[in-house]
XYZ file of C-alpha atoms in Angstrom:
695
model
C -19.788 -26.400 7.571
C -17.872 -27.094 10.743
C -14.457 -25.739 11.551
C -12.983 -29.251 11.266
C -14.275 -29.602 7.718
C -12.865 -26.214 6.819
C -9.440 -27.162 8.139
C -9.551 -30.480 6.274
C -10.381 -28.715 2.992
C -7.633 -26.169 3.565
C -5.064 -28.881 4.202
C -6.180 -30.828 1.141
C -6.045 -27.740 -1.086
C -2.652 -26.662 0.255
C -1.231 -30.157 -0.167
C -2.551 -30.359 -3.721
C -1.072 -26.970 -4.637
C 2.252 -27.906 -3.081
C 2.356 -31.192 -5.026
C 1.634 -29.374 -8.295
C 4.343 -26.758 -7.664
C 6.818 -29.410 -6.570
C 6.145 -31.483 -9.694
C 6.690 -28.434 -11.901
C 9.856 -27.611 -9.991
C 11.263 -31.145 -10.383
C 10.458 -31.188 -14.097
C 12.188 -27.875 -14.800
C 15.099 -28.828 -12.559
C 15.639 -32.012 -14.586
C 15.498 -30.000 -17.815
C 18.061 -27.528 -16.439
C 20.424 -30.318 -15.436
C 20.075 -31.949 -18.832
C 20.808 -28.645 -20.560
C 24.135 -28.321 -18.801
C 23.136 -25.935 -15.998
C 24.835 -28.090 -13.369
C 27.744 -25.639 -13.385
C 25.483 -23.139 -11.680
C 24.953 -25.484 -8.746
C 28.649 -26.181 -8.388
C 29.225 -22.437 -8.367
C 26.636 -22.039 -5.654
C 28.192 -24.868 -3.654
C 31.448 -22.935 -3.736
C 29.552 -19.795 -2.760
C 27.943 -21.196 0.389
C 31.252 -22.726 1.516
C 32.024 -25.976 3.221
C 31.402 -24.718 6.747
C 27.613 -24.777 6.516
C 25.543 -27.772 7.468
C 24.152 -30.194 4.917
C 20.571 -29.179 5.727
C 21.295 -25.495 5.069
C 22.997 -26.328 1.781
C 19.992 -28.393 0.711
C 17.624 -25.613 1.708
C 19.610 -23.015 -0.243
C 19.834 -25.366 -3.225
C 16.052 -25.807 -3.116
C 15.484 -22.033 -3.168
C 17.883 -21.563 -6.094
C 16.270 -24.390 -8.078
C 12.820 -23.030 -7.281
C 13.803 -19.656 -8.670
C 14.825 -21.229 -11.984
C 11.710 -23.410 -12.109
C 9.102 -20.762 -11.310
C 10.642 -18.119 -13.550
C 9.384 -20.250 -16.440
C 5.768 -19.960 -15.250
C 4.211 -16.699 -16.625
C 2.172 -15.566 -13.599
C 4.744 -16.683 -11.054
C 7.509 -14.989 -13.038
C 5.708 -11.643 -12.827
C 5.146 -12.084 -9.077
C 8.771 -13.087 -8.460
C 10.067 -10.098 -10.419
C 7.865 -7.787 -8.354
C 9.401 -9.062 -5.120
C 12.894 -9.044 -6.649
C 12.640 -5.359 -7.542
C 11.913 -4.538 -3.892
C 15.085 -6.361 -2.820
C 17.286 -5.421 -5.748
C 19.030 -2.487 -4.120
C 19.867 -4.502 -0.980
C 21.320 -7.541 -2.746
C 22.299 -5.871 -6.008
C 25.850 -7.229 -5.869
C 25.014 -10.865 -5.048
C 22.715 -12.733 -7.412
C 22.507 -15.845 -5.235
C 21.448 -13.915 -2.151
C 18.939 -11.977 -4.247
C 17.306 -15.168 -5.477
C 17.372 -16.812 -2.058
C 15.668 -13.912 -0.270
C 13.203 -13.469 -3.130
C 12.041 -17.069 -3.021
C 11.799 -17.034 0.776
C 9.400 -14.083 0.587
C 7.484 -15.587 -2.365
C 6.937 -18.923 -0.609
C 5.907 -17.248 2.646
C 3.417 -14.839 1.041
C 1.861 -17.452 -1.263
C 1.462 -19.950 1.587
C -0.257 -17.404 3.847
C -2.466 -16.057 1.058
C -3.549 -19.484 -0.208
C -4.502 -20.649 3.288
C -6.410 -17.428 3.976
C -8.309 -17.477 0.673
C -9.212 -21.179 0.912
C -10.569 -20.735 4.428
C -12.790 -17.854 3.343
C -13.999 -19.609 0.194
C -15.098 -22.668 2.139
C -16.875 -20.446 4.650
C -18.953 -18.647 2.027
C -19.363 -19.059 -1.731
C -21.431 -15.932 -2.278
C -20.302 -13.935 -5.335
C -20.114 -10.656 -3.422
C -18.079 -12.289 -0.699
C -15.768 -13.900 -3.283
C -15.164 -10.485 -4.827
C -14.272 -9.134 -1.385
C -11.933 -12.089 -0.878
C -10.130 -11.331 -4.139
C -9.580 -7.685 -3.197
C -8.571 -8.654 0.336
C -6.011 -11.098 -1.072
C -4.473 -8.293 -3.124
C -4.356 -6.081 -0.055
C -2.788 -8.810 2.082
C -0.246 -9.549 -0.634
C 1.082 -6.003 -0.517
C 1.028 -6.044 3.281
C 3.033 -9.271 3.507
C 5.609 -8.163 0.951
C 6.086 -4.871 2.803
C 6.482 -6.731 6.099
C 9.156 -9.101 4.829
C 11.028 -6.410 2.873
C 11.009 -4.043 5.854
C 12.472 -6.833 7.952
C 15.337 -7.183 5.461
C 15.875 -3.398 5.397
C 16.019 -3.213 9.187
C 18.510 -6.056 9.222
C 20.690 -4.159 6.746
C 20.662 -1.043 8.933
C 21.738 -3.046 11.982
C 24.517 -4.673 9.977
C 25.604 -1.303 8.556
C 26.001 0.042 12.089
C 28.292 -2.900 12.879
C 30.275 -2.298 9.682
C 30.867 1.321 10.612
C 32.042 0.279 14.071
C 34.480 -2.170 12.458
C 35.698 0.514 10.041
C 36.266 2.927 12.935
C 38.223 0.327 14.899
C 40.364 -0.718 11.935
C 40.981 2.889 10.828
C 42.216 3.799 14.304
C 44.685 0.905 14.089
C 46.003 1.308 10.530
C 45.047 4.848 9.491
C 44.212 3.561 5.963
C 40.716 3.721 4.474
C 41.174 0.820 2.048
C 42.521 -1.486 4.726
C 39.733 -0.526 7.131
C 37.036 -1.256 4.550
C 38.641 -4.565 3.622
C 38.797 -5.723 7.236
C 35.206 -4.610 7.892
C 33.946 -6.450 4.801
C 35.671 -9.641 5.883
C 34.284 -9.598 9.425
C 30.736 -8.330 8.709
C 27.555 -10.252 7.973
C 26.620 -10.927 4.397
C 24.316 -8.085 3.269
C 26.390 -5.266 4.749
C 29.694 -6.838 3.698
C 28.563 -6.648 0.060
C 28.227 -2.877 0.283
C 31.480 -2.467 2.229
C 33.288 -4.525 -0.398
C 31.676 -2.465 -3.166
C 32.833 0.812 -1.609
C 36.323 -0.699 -1.275
C 36.302 -1.626 -4.972
C 35.255 1.930 -5.835
C 38.177 3.436 -3.923
C 40.798 1.256 -5.617
C 39.287 1.588 -9.116
C 40.968 3.752 -11.821
C 37.834 5.943 -12.210
C 36.236 6.041 -8.750
C 33.932 9.034 -9.388
C 32.072 7.253 -12.188
C 31.608 4.092 -10.111
C 30.595 6.182 -7.118
C 27.868 7.867 -9.154
C 26.512 4.446 -10.144
C 26.580 3.349 -6.532
C 24.533 6.377 -5.496
C 21.780 5.207 -7.828
C 21.876 1.607 -6.532
C 22.313 2.237 -2.792
C 19.183 1.193 -0.839
C 19.247 4.080 1.666
C 20.760 7.495 2.282
C 23.068 6.201 5.002
C 25.018 4.043 2.575
C 25.249 6.987 0.180
C 26.672 9.184 2.927
C 29.044 6.423 4.055
C 30.397 5.947 0.529
C 30.718 9.693 -0.088
C 32.490 10.474 3.186
C 34.885 7.587 2.667
C 35.689 8.717 -0.862
C 36.337 12.288 0.286
C 38.842 11.105 2.882
C 40.553 8.941 0.272
C 40.617 11.797 -2.256
C 41.578 14.789 -0.076
C 43.017 13.134 3.019
C 41.989 13.222 6.648
C 42.761 16.076 9.034
C 42.468 16.833 12.725
C 39.581 19.012 13.896
C 38.391 19.957 17.362
C 36.640 16.580 17.745
C 39.681 14.628 16.585
C 39.791 12.943 13.194
C 37.500 14.554 10.632
C 36.612 11.158 9.153
C 35.835 9.534 12.495
C 33.867 12.590 13.601
C 31.603 12.373 10.569
C 31.311 8.624 10.947
C 30.086 9.227 14.480
C 27.450 11.660 13.209
C 26.325 9.140 10.625
C 26.110 6.444 13.301
C 23.851 8.724 15.352
C 21.596 9.116 12.316
C 21.371 5.333 11.911
C 20.608 4.859 15.610
C 17.834 7.435 15.408
C 16.345 5.722 12.359
C 16.495 2.292 14.012
C 14.837 3.600 17.181
C 12.083 5.214 15.146
C 11.449 2.061 13.116
C 11.536 -0.225 16.158
C 9.204 1.866 18.298
C 6.769 2.557 15.476
C 6.689 -1.106 14.513
C 6.050 -2.086 18.150
C 3.194 0.379 18.626
C 1.496 -0.446 15.310
C 2.191 -4.184 15.424
C -0.857 -6.321 14.712
C -3.152 -3.439 13.759
C -3.214 -4.462 10.099
C -4.408 -7.953 11.010
C -7.071 -6.443 13.296
C -8.096 -4.163 10.436
C -8.575 -7.035 7.962
C -10.058 -9.494 10.483
C -13.694 -8.276 10.076
C -13.729 -9.929 6.645
C -13.590 -13.249 8.507
C -16.452 -12.334 10.858
C -19.088 -11.054 8.424
C -20.390 -14.494 7.519
C -20.270 -15.986 11.073
C -22.173 -12.973 12.429
C -24.744 -13.294 9.664
C -25.210 -17.053 10.264
C -25.491 -16.582 14.029
C -28.061 -13.808 13.683
C -30.161 -15.811 11.201
C -30.134 -18.925 13.399
C -31.095 -17.108 16.588
C -33.276 -14.346 15.119
C -34.770 -15.593 11.828
C -36.342 -12.220 11.164
C -32.804 -10.863 10.674
C -32.603 -12.924 7.487
C -34.899 -10.375 5.882
C -32.339 -7.678 6.592
C -29.196 -9.553 5.524
C -30.800 -10.672 2.268
C -32.182 -7.214 1.519
C -30.634 -4.361 -0.369
C -29.703 -2.688 2.921
C -27.689 -5.741 3.928
C -25.863 -5.607 0.601
C -25.286 -1.869 1.023
C -23.893 -2.340 4.533
C -21.532 -5.039 3.242
C -20.156 -2.572 0.707
C -19.726 0.094 3.398
C -17.938 -2.331 5.730
C -15.562 -3.469 3.026
C -14.920 0.138 1.962
C -14.075 1.013 5.582
C -11.718 -1.982 5.765
C -9.981 -1.020 2.522
C -9.668 2.645 3.506
C -8.390 1.715 6.973
C -5.782 -0.571 5.434
C -4.542 2.160 3.085
C -4.253 4.646 5.944
C -2.507 2.095 8.166
C -0.065 1.334 5.377
C 0.781 5.024 5.165
C 1.252 5.175 8.933
C 3.426 2.048 8.991
C 5.489 3.062 5.981
C 9.139 2.546 6.893
C 10.423 3.708 3.542
C 12.140 7.017 3.201
C 9.119 8.264 1.303
C 11.024 9.736 -1.584
C 8.217 9.131 -4.096
C 10.585 8.662 -6.976
C 9.047 8.177 -10.365
C 9.261 4.538 -11.400
C 10.410 3.664 -14.885
C 7.768 1.501 -16.500
C 7.963 -0.396 -19.749
C 4.227 -0.087 -20.450
C 3.024 3.522 -20.424
C -0.716 2.961 -20.695
C -1.382 6.647 -20.057
C 0.582 7.574 -23.145
C -1.306 5.030 -25.237
C -4.675 6.299 -24.016
C -3.771 9.919 -24.629
C -2.753 9.023 -28.168
C -6.463 8.405 -28.868
C -8.024 11.625 -30.114
C -11.355 11.410 -28.179
C -9.618 10.753 -24.856
C -7.067 13.495 -25.473
C -9.915 15.914 -26.256
C -11.727 15.007 -23.024
C -8.588 15.394 -20.899
C -7.807 18.775 -22.463
C -11.270 20.002 -21.431
C -10.371 19.390 -17.775
C -6.887 20.915 -17.922
C -6.552 24.456 -16.567
C -5.839 27.056 -19.205
C -2.169 27.907 -19.827
C -0.654 30.838 -17.915
C -3.363 30.771 -15.251
C -3.128 30.591 -11.473
C -4.887 27.205 -11.336
C -2.419 25.640 -13.750
C 0.554 27.073 -11.863
C -0.762 25.742 -8.538
C -1.373 22.198 -9.743
C 1.964 22.110 -11.585
C 3.766 23.314 -8.454
C 1.919 20.767 -6.312
C 2.967 17.906 -8.609
C 6.562 19.123 -8.408
C 6.448 19.565 -4.615
C 4.972 16.078 -4.157
C 7.569 14.669 -6.555
C 4.827 12.613 -8.225
C 6.858 12.258 -11.405
C 3.783 12.396 -13.674
C 2.950 14.967 -16.358
C -0.027 17.225 -15.855
C -2.023 15.424 -18.542
C -1.466 12.055 -16.863
C -2.607 13.437 -13.521
C -5.938 14.573 -14.953
C -6.285 11.296 -16.871
C -5.933 9.394 -13.572
C -8.548 11.612 -11.954
C -11.023 11.164 -14.799
C -10.567 7.385 -14.973
C -10.989 7.012 -11.211
C -14.150 9.124 -11.281
C -15.598 7.081 -14.153
C -14.716 3.800 -12.423
C -16.346 4.831 -9.126
C -19.414 6.125 -10.958
C -19.793 2.812 -12.813
C -19.293 0.772 -9.634
C -21.828 2.896 -7.765
C -24.388 2.615 -10.568
C -23.986 -1.176 -10.701
C -24.261 -1.382 -6.913
C -27.483 0.631 -6.877
C -28.925 -1.477 -9.678
C -27.921 -4.621 -7.800
C -29.690 -3.350 -4.693
C -32.918 -2.894 -6.667
C -32.543 -6.372 -8.172
C -32.049 -7.903 -4.721
C -35.266 -6.315 -3.467
C -37.254 -7.519 -6.482
C -35.809 -11.020 -6.142
C -36.619 -11.189 -2.420
C -40.226 -10.143 -2.993
C -40.815 -12.602 -5.820
C -38.705 -15.541 -4.621
C -37.895 -15.355 -0.871
C -40.174 -17.286 1.524
C -42.845 -15.047 3.042
C -42.466 -15.171 6.816
C -44.809 -13.964 9.505
C -43.989 -11.575 12.328
C -42.341 -14.190 14.576
C -39.161 -12.737 15.956
C -37.624 -15.566 17.973
C -37.190 -19.188 17.067
C -36.586 -20.919 13.781
C -39.219 -21.975 11.238
C -39.940 -25.664 11.009
C -39.899 -27.516 7.709
C -43.684 -27.397 7.470
C -43.730 -23.654 8.164
C -40.991 -23.105 5.595
C -42.959 -25.034 2.948
C -46.027 -22.971 3.754
C -43.980 -19.773 3.426
C -42.704 -20.871 0.004
C -46.252 -21.674 -1.125
C -47.380 -18.251 0.035
C -44.580 -16.621 -1.962
C -45.458 -18.640 -5.056
C -49.111 -17.608 -4.772
C -48.235 -13.947 -4.248
C -45.806 -14.006 -7.181
C -48.401 -15.502 -9.540
C -50.913 -12.820 -8.519
C -48.366 -9.997 -8.826
C -47.290 -11.244 -12.263
C -50.859 -10.976 -13.505
C -51.405 -7.594 -11.863
C -48.262 -6.115 -13.413
C -49.817 -6.604 -16.848
C -52.832 -4.458 -15.891
C -53.283 -0.711 -15.876
C -52.709 0.962 -12.458
C -56.370 1.970 -12.068
C -57.529 -1.619 -12.721
C -55.118 -3.213 -10.253
C -57.343 -3.101 -7.155
C -60.407 -4.629 -8.832
C -58.334 -7.301 -10.559
C -56.627 -8.182 -7.248
C -59.983 -8.804 -5.562
C -61.118 -10.945 -8.476
C -58.003 -13.118 -8.291
C -58.265 -13.535 -4.524
C -62.012 -14.389 -4.572
C -61.213 -17.005 -7.197
C -59.287 -18.891 -4.470
C -61.770 -21.005 -2.429
C -59.649 -20.924 0.744
C -59.539 -17.139 0.800
C -63.146 -16.544 -0.299
C -64.530 -18.233 2.808
C -62.210 -16.539 5.323
C -62.589 -12.764 5.571
C -59.697 -12.324 8.011
C -57.267 -14.257 5.810
C -58.609 -12.400 2.763
C -57.830 -9.052 4.410
C -54.331 -10.179 5.455
C -53.504 -11.526 1.982
C -54.800 -8.395 0.283
C -52.714 -6.150 2.498
C -49.619 -8.331 2.004
C -49.871 -8.370 -1.791
C -50.598 -4.640 -1.944
C -47.505 -3.963 0.170
C -45.368 -6.124 -2.107
C -46.805 -4.495 -5.196
C -46.146 -1.047 -3.749
C -42.507 -1.953 -3.045
C -42.052 -3.338 -6.564
C -43.484 -0.186 -8.088
C -40.962 1.915 -6.141
C -37.940 -0.206 -7.104
C -36.682 1.918 -9.986
C -33.664 4.110 -10.461
C -34.362 7.440 -8.792
C -32.894 10.852 -9.456
C -31.200 11.179 -6.059
C -29.385 7.884 -6.687
C -27.859 9.473 -9.758
C -26.774 12.422 -7.622
C -25.266 10.018 -5.084
C -23.273 8.229 -7.784
C -22.147 11.592 -9.173
C -21.050 12.729 -5.701
C -19.027 9.536 -5.212
C -17.461 10.035 -8.640
C -16.574 13.624 -7.787
C -14.942 12.402 -4.586
C -12.903 9.985 -6.682
C -11.970 12.838 -9.011
C -10.600 14.807 -6.045
C -8.822 11.825 -4.455
C -5.583 11.999 -6.553
C -5.353 15.709 -5.750
C -5.744 14.947 -2.038
C -3.031 12.305 -2.308
C -0.687 14.906 -3.788
C -1.355 17.160 -0.817
C -0.652 14.273 1.537
C 2.585 13.387 -0.265
C 3.670 17.007 -0.076
C 3.262 17.015 3.721
C 5.019 13.679 4.180
C 7.802 14.773 1.861
C 8.698 17.647 4.165
C 10.436 15.186 6.515
C 12.324 13.695 3.579
C 13.466 17.130 2.444
C 14.704 17.917 5.940
C 16.580 14.607 6.044
C 18.225 15.384 2.714
C 19.250 18.866 3.842
C 20.733 17.363 7.021
C 22.658 14.994 4.793
C 23.909 18.004 2.814
C 25.086 19.546 6.076
C 27.014 16.395 6.951
C 28.817 16.495 3.609
C 29.329 20.262 3.606
C 30.710 20.169 7.156
C 33.436 17.871 5.868
C 33.994 19.660 2.571
C 34.462 23.069 4.173
C 37.403 21.689 6.188
C 39.294 20.887 2.973
C 41.608 23.676 1.851
C 41.201 23.108 -1.906
C 37.407 23.118 -1.830
C 35.365 25.485 -4.036
C 31.669 26.352 -4.310
C 31.152 24.543 -7.611
C 32.635 21.342 -6.165
C 30.351 21.581 -3.140
C 27.385 22.054 -5.463
C 28.386 18.975 -7.438
C 28.603 16.894 -4.251
C 25.167 18.113 -3.186
C 23.782 16.978 -6.526
C 25.352 13.537 -6.131
C 23.746 13.016 -2.736
C 20.383 14.502 -3.618
C 17.217 12.701 -4.534
C 14.423 15.187 -3.966
C 16.374 18.286 -5.059
C 18.364 16.568 -7.803
C 16.679 18.310 -10.737
C 17.158 21.926 -9.550
C 20.693 21.130 -8.320
C 21.601 19.595 -11.667
C 20.339 22.708 -13.420
C 22.403 24.915 -11.082
C 25.548 22.866 -11.763
C 25.097 23.290 -15.531
C 24.461 27.047 -15.236
C 27.212 27.706 -12.685
C 29.930 28.627 -15.189
C 27.726 31.201 -16.928
C 27.083 33.019 -13.633
C 27.596 31.601 -10.155
C 25.359 33.931 -8.121
C 22.616 33.918 -10.742
C 22.609 30.108 -10.875
C 22.337 29.913 -7.090
C 19.527 32.490 -7.005
C 17.615 30.455 -9.584
C 18.234 27.374 -7.425
C 16.518 29.101 -4.500
C 13.482 29.747 -6.691
C 13.364 26.211 -8.101
C 13.731 24.629 -4.640
C 11.784 26.901 -2.245
C 12.600 24.984 0.942
C 13.670 27.288 3.782
C 16.489 25.142 5.290
C 17.955 24.587 1.823
C 17.604 28.275 0.957
C 19.694 29.185 4.015
C 22.405 26.777 2.878
C 22.320 28.291 -0.604
C 22.691 31.777 0.902
C 25.924 30.623 2.524
C 27.124 29.309 -0.829
C 26.362 32.701 -2.389
C 28.440 34.414 0.281
C 31.266 31.959 -0.400
C 31.444 32.755 -4.115
C 33.423 36.002 -3.756
C 32.797 37.623 -0.374
C 34.095 35.330 2.401
C 35.980 31.992 2.565
C 33.989 28.782 2.586
C 35.198 27.815 6.057
C 33.916 31.070 7.567
C 30.550 30.786 5.797
C 29.890 27.364 7.310
C 31.555 27.860 10.696
C 28.236 27.472 12.579
C 27.160 24.379 10.653
C 28.024 21.903 13.389
C 26.114 23.791 16.074
C 23.127 24.215 13.795
C 23.253 20.550 12.866
C 23.286 19.530 16.549
C 20.239 21.690 17.149
C 18.447 20.181 14.142
C 19.315 16.681 15.338
C 17.804 17.287 18.775
C 14.775 18.959 17.244
C 14.291 16.004 14.915
C 14.405 13.613 17.873
C 11.542 15.519 19.474
C 9.660 15.605 16.162
C 10.072 11.855 15.836
C 8.679 11.332 19.337
C 5.629 13.454 18.578
C 5.194 11.766 15.220
C 5.353 8.287 16.758
C 2.823 9.202 19.471
C 0.477 10.705 16.901
C 0.811 7.734 14.579
C 0.173 5.280 17.400
C -3.016 7.096 18.438
C -4.304 7.315 14.877
C -3.220 3.735 14.241
C -5.324 2.407 17.102
C -8.340 4.418 15.963
C -8.003 3.357 12.333
C -7.092 -0.257 13.137
C -10.154 -0.869 15.325
C -12.538 1.176 13.141
C -13.529 -1.776 10.862
C -14.318 -4.007 13.848
C -16.397 -1.227 15.413
C -18.267 -0.600 12.175
C -18.860 -4.318 11.708
C -20.271 -4.763 15.233
C -22.475 -1.688 15.141
C -23.565 -1.633 11.487
C -23.844 -5.356 10.829
C -25.239 -6.570 14.144
C -26.437 -3.890 16.566
C -28.060 -1.467 14.122
C -29.888 -4.192 12.103
C -31.097 -5.792 15.320
C -32.476 -2.496 16.602
C -34.091 -1.728 13.243
C -35.755 -5.127 12.937
C -36.829 -4.934 16.595
C -38.677 -1.698 15.976
C -40.308 -3.243 12.923
C -41.451 -6.248 14.962
C -42.752 -3.997 17.739
C -44.712 -2.053 15.176
C -46.132 -5.297 13.753
C -47.105 -6.546 17.226
C -48.727 -3.210 18.019
C -50.834 -3.393 14.871
C -51.890 -6.946 15.712
C -52.905 -5.861 19.224
C -54.997 -3.025 17.799
C -56.817 -5.473 15.544
C -57.886 -7.711 18.440
């Protein structure tokens, strides 16, 4: 199939899918209008304002109508809700913007995925290749959603920086927090203005602390949490003059530096790793063209690609592509990496563990209570903030091991079936290496295979010791072979070789060990992921402690501040250390120093432990301001150190990204073209050498 035909089919399929979706959209839109939902559109017309062009209003109206239409389709509704959850924290206070951005991402991802899948399906309709296409589509779907969502998150950070500059300028003019926030919300772009307006509403509300706590849970990043908290503290306790000028403006400047550092890190990392994911997935597109080219130019290579080794190499190549994609996704992750436990409506782990046999099996793998092994794995789950019970962790490990074992067993059985099928059905070719068989030669090869298969079928019904005599009888019964001793010898050797291969195509003991080893690797994989999350989470813990320092540096300047209030503010801003901090807040009244000592044990992170030591000193020994007098200098040092750490991290990630991104292409070239060519060349040389010896 030519490239032009492929493009024509892709265009036809895309046009057909678009017509179907558009028809469904128009039908549901008409139903909505008939049911009295026209008020929604008038509300949206008021929302977009009269200053926007007619084309933009029509485009926004189309996205809003599409949201209503496709939410009635079961599969599309699930996909839309998945994208919406990723954007919910950014546009949580504007339903129209939420729906608009959601549908923009949905349309973009579905268009790219449908075009990609259709192109691959028209290139190859092999079942194995179709399975690879399905998994690749799932991988690309996650990649595209992450790309578009990260773009929205970066845009919010840039807008937040502008909002803080506007707040600083307005606060210097008026000296009033509420007025500064109001002016910044009016002059800022849409996404950031929503959050500025929300913080303004919190400050003027009758119960600001309750609303502020809700905002902490909905804020999309730690910078907005810090911005809201610092602003509330100034409103609650008032601003004061410090050595750097205004306390509020000084902390706003520190927060702006944090945002600039985050934006530089994201921009540089995105630039260095840009395009590597596409390079990583691209070998899926080249497997079939390489195979077709090799078969057309070197027909003997067809024996390799259609053999069990060709199937095995396809699995290895796809596994390398999938593993490279997962590693690249971890390297390109622009999230804060907090690994918060997600609330799910369907707890399939709980349902499985409710079955007595499964619960009994899982309990056999659990470490015994009050043992070192159980303490280590429990601590690792807590340090990685996986948010899963111990029983669920071992259930995941067991299910993954069973799944990999089953897949490996089916793959090995499929490899044996491919070999048997090739021997009994594939055309029997001679030792010609170059050139392509003519139609007459191909017919002769098929006839040879049919003859060999009929003989082998009869021989398989005989006892092993009678096989040789029966083979000679069947061959001498053929008049063409009986009168040609050379052809008789060649045919006998060929059938004996085929029969020998068929007799060896059974499930062997070392294949069972291989499947068990793969399953054991799958059993250890969730544990390895916990170790990885623990290492990545170290940066997140340091970022949270630095955020504590920003808040504590402001709190210690307030005359009416106490240790319990500082502990409460740390809990409000915490994500990783929220559980131990919440426990310390509850136990504080029963014994301040004891509660803080327990906090050090529950959260054994050295930078946090040093901060807790200062809180312990502030309980009765020294004033809070004296305990945290070196906080600014220490924070400046940590900021500079973090800049250097970010530089090293970006360089390391870029090096590993290039290695991982080009690994699938390297494996494809070497394992699917060079290595098979060398292997088949040696086989042909051996065949030629045997023919020369027989002359």
